Short mmCIF file of C-alpha atoms and ligand atoms in Angstrom, two decimals:
data_model
loop_
_atom_site.label_atom_id
_atom_site.label_comp_id
_atom_site.label_asym_id
_atom_site.label_seq_id
_atom_site.Cartn_x
_atom_site.Cartn_y
_atom_site.Cartn_z
CA MET A 1 -25.35 49.42 -52.53
CA GLN A 2 -24.25 48.52 -56.06
CA HIS A 3 -23.01 51.63 -57.83
CA GLY A 4 -24.01 52.22 -61.43
CA VAL A 5 -20.52 53.49 -62.26
CA LYS A 6 -18.15 50.69 -63.22
CA LYS A 7 -15.74 52.31 -65.66
CA ALA A 8 -13.25 55.13 -65.37
CA VAL A 9 -11.48 57.03 -68.12
CA PHE A 10 -8.03 58.57 -67.66
CA PRO A 11 -6.97 61.05 -70.34
CA VAL A 12 -3.18 60.65 -70.38
CA ALA A 13 -2.23 61.73 -73.90
CA GLY A 14 -1.11 65.29 -73.04
CA TYR A 15 2.42 66.51 -73.77
CA GLY A 16 3.17 67.77 -70.28
CA THR A 17 4.63 70.97 -71.70
CA ARG A 18 4.68 72.65 -68.28
CA PHE A 19 7.22 70.11 -67.05
CA LEU A 20 9.65 70.20 -69.94
CA PRO A 21 12.41 69.08 -70.16
CA ALA A 22 11.41 66.41 -67.60
CA THR A 23 8.64 65.26 -69.92
CA LYS A 24 10.61 65.27 -73.16
CA ALA A 25 10.88 61.48 -73.34
CA SER A 26 8.74 60.26 -70.46
CA PRO A 27 5.09 60.86 -69.63
CA LYS A 28 4.22 63.50 -67.04
CA GLU A 29 1.87 60.95 -65.48
CA MET A 30 5.00 59.02 -64.46
CA LEU A 31 6.46 61.91 -62.46
CA SER A 32 6.73 60.63 -58.95
CA LEU A 33 5.37 62.01 -55.69
CA VAL A 34 7.76 60.53 -53.13
CA ASP A 35 7.78 56.96 -54.50
CA LYS A 36 4.65 56.57 -56.62
CA PRO A 37 3.95 57.99 -60.07
CA LEU A 38 1.05 60.46 -60.28
CA ILE A 39 -1.02 58.07 -62.37
CA GLN A 40 -0.90 55.42 -59.66
CA TYR A 41 -2.48 57.80 -57.12
CA VAL A 42 -5.47 58.43 -59.39
CA VAL A 43 -5.81 54.79 -60.42
CA GLU A 44 -5.84 53.84 -56.73
CA GLU A 45 -8.52 56.44 -56.05
CA ALA A 46 -10.73 54.87 -58.73
CA VAL A 47 -10.06 51.33 -57.53
CA GLU A 48 -10.71 52.29 -53.90
CA SER A 49 -13.99 53.82 -55.07
CA GLY A 50 -15.05 50.40 -56.39
CA ILE A 51 -14.17 50.82 -60.07
CA ASP A 52 -12.16 48.08 -61.76
CA GLU A 53 -12.55 48.69 -65.48
CA LEU A 54 -10.10 51.38 -66.45
CA VAL A 55 -9.69 53.04 -69.80
CA MET A 56 -6.57 55.07 -70.51
CA VAL A 57 -6.71 57.46 -73.40
CA THR A 58 -3.10 57.49 -74.36
CA GLY A 59 -0.77 58.79 -77.04
CA ARG A 60 2.72 58.38 -78.44
CA HIS A 61 5.55 58.21 -75.86
CA LYS A 62 3.24 56.81 -73.17
CA ARG A 63 4.50 53.23 -73.11
CA ALA A 64 5.89 53.67 -69.58
CA ILE A 65 2.33 53.93 -68.25
CA GLU A 66 1.36 50.58 -69.79
CA ASP A 67 4.52 48.98 -68.45
CA HIS A 68 3.88 50.35 -64.98
CA PHE A 69 0.54 48.56 -64.69
CA ASP A 70 1.82 45.34 -66.30
CA ILE A 71 3.69 42.48 -64.67
CA ALA A 72 7.46 43.04 -64.63
CA PHE A 73 8.76 39.50 -64.98
CA GLU A 74 12.53 40.00 -64.65
CA LEU A 75 12.15 42.52 -61.85
CA GLU A 76 9.84 40.19 -59.94
CA GLU A 77 12.26 37.26 -60.33
CA ASP A 78 15.10 39.45 -59.15
CA LEU A 79 13.22 40.67 -56.06
CA LYS A 80 12.22 37.06 -55.31
CA ALA A 81 15.81 35.87 -55.54
CA LYS A 82 16.97 38.66 -53.24
CA GLY A 83 14.22 37.93 -50.71
CA LYS A 84 12.71 41.44 -51.03
CA HIS A 85 9.19 40.22 -50.44
CA ASP A 86 7.56 43.52 -49.41
CA LEU A 87 8.71 45.25 -52.58
CA LEU A 88 7.72 42.21 -54.63
CA SER A 89 4.16 42.18 -53.36
CA GLU A 90 3.83 45.95 -53.88
CA ILE A 91 5.05 45.57 -57.47
CA GLN A 92 2.66 42.66 -58.09
CA ARG A 93 -0.26 44.51 -56.49
CA ILE A 94 0.05 47.31 -59.05
CA ALA A 95 -0.35 44.88 -61.95
CA GLU A 96 -3.29 43.11 -60.32
CA MET A 97 -5.18 46.23 -59.30
CA ALA A 98 -7.47 46.51 -62.29
CA THR A 99 -8.12 45.62 -65.90
CA ILE A 100 -6.88 48.48 -68.00
CA CYS A 101 -7.56 49.01 -71.63
CA TYR A 102 -5.76 51.54 -73.76
CA VAL A 103 -7.20 53.66 -76.52
CA ARG A 104 -5.02 55.92 -78.59
CA GLN A 105 -5.89 59.59 -79.05
CA LYS A 106 -4.13 60.10 -82.33
CA LEU A 107 -4.31 63.89 -82.38
CA ALA A 108 -4.12 66.25 -79.41
CA LEU A 109 -7.41 68.02 -80.04
CA GLY A 110 -8.33 68.75 -76.43
CA LEU A 111 -9.70 67.18 -73.26
CA GLY A 112 -13.22 66.88 -74.69
CA HIS A 113 -11.81 65.03 -77.69
CA ALA A 114 -9.83 62.71 -75.37
CA VAL A 115 -13.00 61.75 -73.50
CA LEU A 116 -14.83 61.23 -76.80
CA THR A 117 -12.06 58.84 -77.88
CA ALA A 118 -13.21 56.47 -75.09
CA LYS A 119 -16.78 56.30 -76.43
CA ARG A 120 -16.53 52.88 -78.08
CA VAL A 121 -15.03 51.30 -74.97
CA VAL A 122 -17.36 52.91 -72.44
CA ASN A 123 -20.54 52.30 -74.38
CA HIS A 124 -23.90 53.39 -73.10
CA GLU A 125 -23.31 53.56 -69.36
CA PRO A 126 -22.35 56.16 -66.76
CA PHE A 127 -18.59 56.50 -66.28
CA ALA A 128 -16.01 58.47 -64.37
CA VAL A 129 -13.20 60.67 -65.70
CA LEU A 130 -10.11 61.34 -63.58
CA LEU A 131 -7.36 63.80 -64.47
CA GLY A 132 -3.89 62.86 -63.28
CA ASP A 133 -2.89 66.47 -62.63
CA ASP A 134 -5.26 66.64 -59.68
CA ILE A 135 -4.15 64.59 -56.71
CA ILE A 136 -6.67 64.49 -53.88
CA ARG A 137 -5.96 63.45 -50.31
CA SER A 138 -9.12 62.58 -48.39
CA ASP A 139 -10.56 60.12 -45.86
CA VAL A 140 -13.18 58.82 -48.31
CA PRO A 141 -11.87 58.79 -51.91
CA ALA A 142 -13.18 61.90 -53.70
CA LEU A 143 -14.58 59.78 -56.54
CA LYS A 144 -16.45 57.58 -54.07
CA GLN A 145 -18.03 60.71 -52.54
CA MET A 146 -19.16 61.72 -56.02
CA MET A 147 -20.53 58.25 -56.76
CA ASP A 148 -22.80 58.63 -53.74
CA VAL A 149 -24.10 61.91 -55.18
CA HIS A 150 -24.54 60.24 -58.56
CA ASP A 151 -26.59 57.48 -56.91
CA ARG A 152 -28.87 60.12 -55.42
CA TYR A 153 -29.49 62.13 -58.59
CA SER A 154 -28.69 59.63 -61.42
CA ALA A 155 -27.06 62.51 -63.26
CA THR A 156 -23.70 63.92 -64.25
CA VAL A 157 -21.64 65.10 -61.25
CA LEU A 158 -18.60 67.40 -61.42
CA ALA A 159 -16.11 67.84 -58.60
CA ILE A 160 -15.73 71.46 -57.53
CA GLN A 161 -13.75 73.52 -55.09
CA GLU A 162 -13.67 77.17 -54.16
CA VAL A 163 -10.61 78.96 -55.63
CA PRO A 164 -9.28 82.53 -55.23
CA ARG A 165 -10.86 84.83 -57.83
CA SER A 166 -7.41 85.62 -59.23
CA GLN A 167 -7.14 81.96 -60.36
CA THR A 168 -10.39 81.53 -62.30
CA GLY A 169 -8.40 81.63 -65.56
CA GLN A 170 -6.97 78.19 -64.75
CA TYR A 171 -10.26 76.30 -64.40
CA GLY A 172 -13.71 75.58 -65.69
CA ILE A 173 -15.90 77.85 -63.54
CA ILE A 174 -19.54 77.09 -62.80
CA ASP A 175 -22.62 79.16 -62.20
CA ALA A 176 -25.00 77.10 -60.10
CA ASP A 177 -27.76 76.95 -57.48
CA LYS A 178 -27.16 75.17 -54.21
CA VAL A 179 -29.63 72.30 -53.82
CA ALA A 180 -28.23 70.41 -50.79
CA GLU A 181 -25.19 70.52 -48.53
CA GLY A 182 -22.22 70.68 -50.92
CA VAL A 183 -24.42 69.94 -53.95
CA TYR A 184 -25.16 72.47 -56.71
CA ARG A 185 -27.25 72.31 -59.84
CA LEU A 186 -25.44 73.74 -62.84
CA LYS A 187 -26.84 76.76 -64.65
CA ASP A 188 -23.79 77.58 -66.74
CA VAL A 189 -20.11 76.75 -67.02
CA VAL A 190 -17.24 78.55 -68.72
CA GLU A 191 -13.73 77.40 -69.48
CA LYS A 192 -10.97 79.50 -67.89
CA PRO A 193 -12.69 82.90 -67.67
CA PRO A 194 -10.66 85.94 -66.58
CA PRO A 195 -11.47 86.94 -62.95
CA ASP A 196 -13.78 89.81 -63.93
CA GLU A 197 -15.85 87.54 -66.19
CA ALA A 198 -16.06 84.49 -63.91
CA PRO A 199 -19.65 83.72 -62.84
CA SER A 200 -18.39 82.47 -59.44
CA THR A 201 -15.24 81.15 -57.77
CA LEU A 202 -16.39 77.52 -57.85
CA ALA A 203 -13.86 75.69 -60.00
CA ILE A 204 -14.07 72.27 -61.62
CA ILE A 205 -11.43 69.88 -60.28
CA GLY A 206 -10.40 66.91 -62.43
CA ARG A 207 -13.02 64.37 -61.33
CA TYR A 208 -16.24 63.85 -63.25
CA ILE A 209 -19.03 61.30 -63.42
CA PHE A 210 -20.86 61.45 -66.72
CA THR A 211 -24.04 60.06 -68.12
CA PRO A 212 -23.30 58.57 -71.57
CA GLU A 213 -25.13 61.46 -73.26
CA ILE A 214 -21.91 63.46 -72.78
CA PHE A 215 -20.61 61.70 -75.90
CA THR A 216 -23.37 63.12 -78.09
CA ALA A 217 -22.84 66.53 -76.50
CA LEU A 218 -19.09 66.34 -77.26
CA GLU A 219 -19.74 65.25 -80.84
CA GLN A 220 -21.74 68.44 -81.27
CA THR A 221 -19.11 70.64 -79.63
CA SER A 222 -16.87 72.73 -81.85
CA PRO A 223 -13.36 73.80 -80.87
CA GLY A 224 -13.38 76.43 -78.11
CA LYS A 225 -10.68 78.01 -75.95
CA GLY A 226 -7.22 77.41 -77.45
CA GLY A 227 -8.77 75.85 -80.57
CA GLU A 228 -9.41 72.65 -78.59
CA ILE A 229 -12.57 70.63 -78.08
CA GLN A 230 -13.19 71.53 -74.46
CA LEU A 231 -14.82 69.11 -72.05
CA THR A 232 -16.32 72.13 -70.30
CA ASP A 233 -18.14 73.18 -73.49
CA GLY A 234 -19.50 69.63 -73.84
CA ILE A 235 -20.76 69.81 -70.23
CA LYS A 236 -22.50 73.10 -70.97
CA ARG A 237 -24.24 71.54 -73.95
CA LEU A 238 -25.20 68.48 -71.89
CA SER A 239 -26.68 70.70 -69.17
CA GLU A 240 -29.07 72.18 -71.73
CA ASP A 241 -30.64 68.71 -72.13
CA GLN A 242 -30.43 67.19 -68.65
CA PRO A 243 -29.60 68.28 -65.09
CA VAL A 244 -25.91 68.41 -64.22
CA TYR A 245 -24.73 68.61 -60.60
CA ALA A 246 -21.53 69.81 -58.99
CA TYR A 247 -20.25 68.52 -55.69
CA ALA A 248 -17.86 70.22 -53.28
CA PHE A 249 -16.00 67.11 -52.12
CA GLN A 250 -14.23 66.77 -48.77
CA GLY A 251 -10.49 66.58 -49.17
CA LYS A 252 -7.35 68.48 -50.08
CA ARG A 253 -6.47 68.80 -53.73
CA TYR A 254 -2.97 69.36 -55.10
CA ASP A 255 -2.36 70.79 -58.54
CA ALA A 256 0.38 68.38 -59.57
CA GLY A 257 0.18 69.67 -63.14
CA ASP A 258 1.87 72.86 -62.01
CA LYS A 259 5.51 73.07 -60.88
CA LEU A 260 4.74 74.87 -57.62
CA GLY A 261 1.73 72.65 -56.88
CA PHE A 262 3.87 69.61 -57.56
CA LEU A 263 6.53 70.81 -55.11
CA GLU A 264 3.87 71.49 -52.47
CA ALA A 265 2.45 68.01 -52.93
CA THR A 266 5.95 66.51 -52.74
CA VAL A 267 6.64 68.26 -49.42
CA GLU A 268 3.28 67.30 -47.88
CA PHE A 269 3.35 63.69 -49.06
CA GLY A 270 6.96 63.50 -47.89
CA LEU A 271 6.01 64.78 -44.43
CA ARG A 272 3.15 62.26 -44.23
CA ASN A 273 5.24 59.34 -45.42
CA GLU A 274 5.48 56.66 -42.72
CA GLU A 275 9.05 55.76 -43.44
CA LEU A 276 10.53 59.20 -44.14
CA GLY A 277 8.16 61.74 -42.59
CA GLU A 278 9.94 62.32 -39.30
CA GLN A 279 13.41 62.62 -40.78
CA PHE A 280 12.12 64.86 -43.55
CA ARG A 281 10.43 67.16 -41.00
CA GLU A 282 13.71 67.44 -39.07
CA TYR A 283 15.55 68.19 -42.29
CA LEU A 284 13.09 70.97 -43.23
CA LYS A 285 13.40 72.51 -39.76
CA ARG A 286 17.18 72.60 -40.06
CA LEU A 287 17.05 74.03 -43.55
CA THR A 288 18.25 77.59 -43.97
CA LEU A 289 19.10 78.89 -47.38
C1 LIG B 1 -8.84 71.00 -67.23
C2 LIG B 1 -10.24 71.46 -67.60
C3 LIG B 1 -10.73 72.53 -66.62
C4 LIG B 1 -10.63 71.99 -65.20
C5 LIG B 1 -9.21 71.51 -64.91
C6 LIG B 1 -9.14 70.82 -63.55
O1 LIG B 1 -7.92 72.05 -67.46
O2 LIG B 1 -10.24 71.96 -68.94
O3 LIG B 1 -12.05 72.87 -66.91
O4 LIG B 1 -11.01 73.00 -64.28
O5 LIG B 1 -8.76 70.56 -65.88
O6 LIG B 1 -7.82 70.50 -63.20
P1 LIG B 1 -6.32 71.82 -67.53
O7 LIG B 1 -5.84 71.87 -66.11
O8 LIG B 1 -6.10 70.49 -68.17
O9 LIG B 1 -5.79 72.97 -68.33
#
């Protein structure tokens, strides 16, 4: 079946304050899990879901991301000359993966504002949004699972997962009615409520499929939590005009935007790595501090 979703937006303009000083001069999206930068994991998820038009909403100091997805002429020649063909084809594959266009978010006015910045490039069609802080390991790419739900309902679909009540302050939290296995229809959504005010423990994870009407909703959204234009507030506004669904995808999600979550992801991806996994497991077993 031909999916209606062809474009994906990646908001990558954030400062990465939580990872300072690592992110002082290089983008947090380029932090590496084992041997791949975070942004490559999410780009691959989109590409494996059948999307090949990518829009990065970028900012100052983000050149490394553009270079990563470009051809690297000297490096390629060098690898060729040294006969390192496996590395060469991996490097070339990254540049060939997708067409990426870059739009600059000139001011850091929030996630909702970042998505709105992509309006002119996305135009009037459904599109996906993927946040690089959320790395998802799954059999079927999480975005692909959501595209199937989108096909069924022709509506906006948010990725959700159950979180401990003590953590509601880190997420957009939904209030919703279950309508099918894993599928909920949104009644309300609030950005980062304290545990005693959270309408549920179903948290939005950084994968979204939007109908283009989200742009109008965001244009009408005033600054919310933290003085920023919140995507969550735009979703709430959108849900007043059309049905919005949430989908509890199958897969494990890592919060790579958080130091501890990043370390957890590093250990698990290290253990699962074909080349290093066994040795790394032995090392961890021997480790006593
Ligand atoms: C953003 C969104 C939040 C969502 C989260 C998912 O928050 O504002 O609603 O639950 O991503 O990772 P951030 O983590 O950027 O603070």
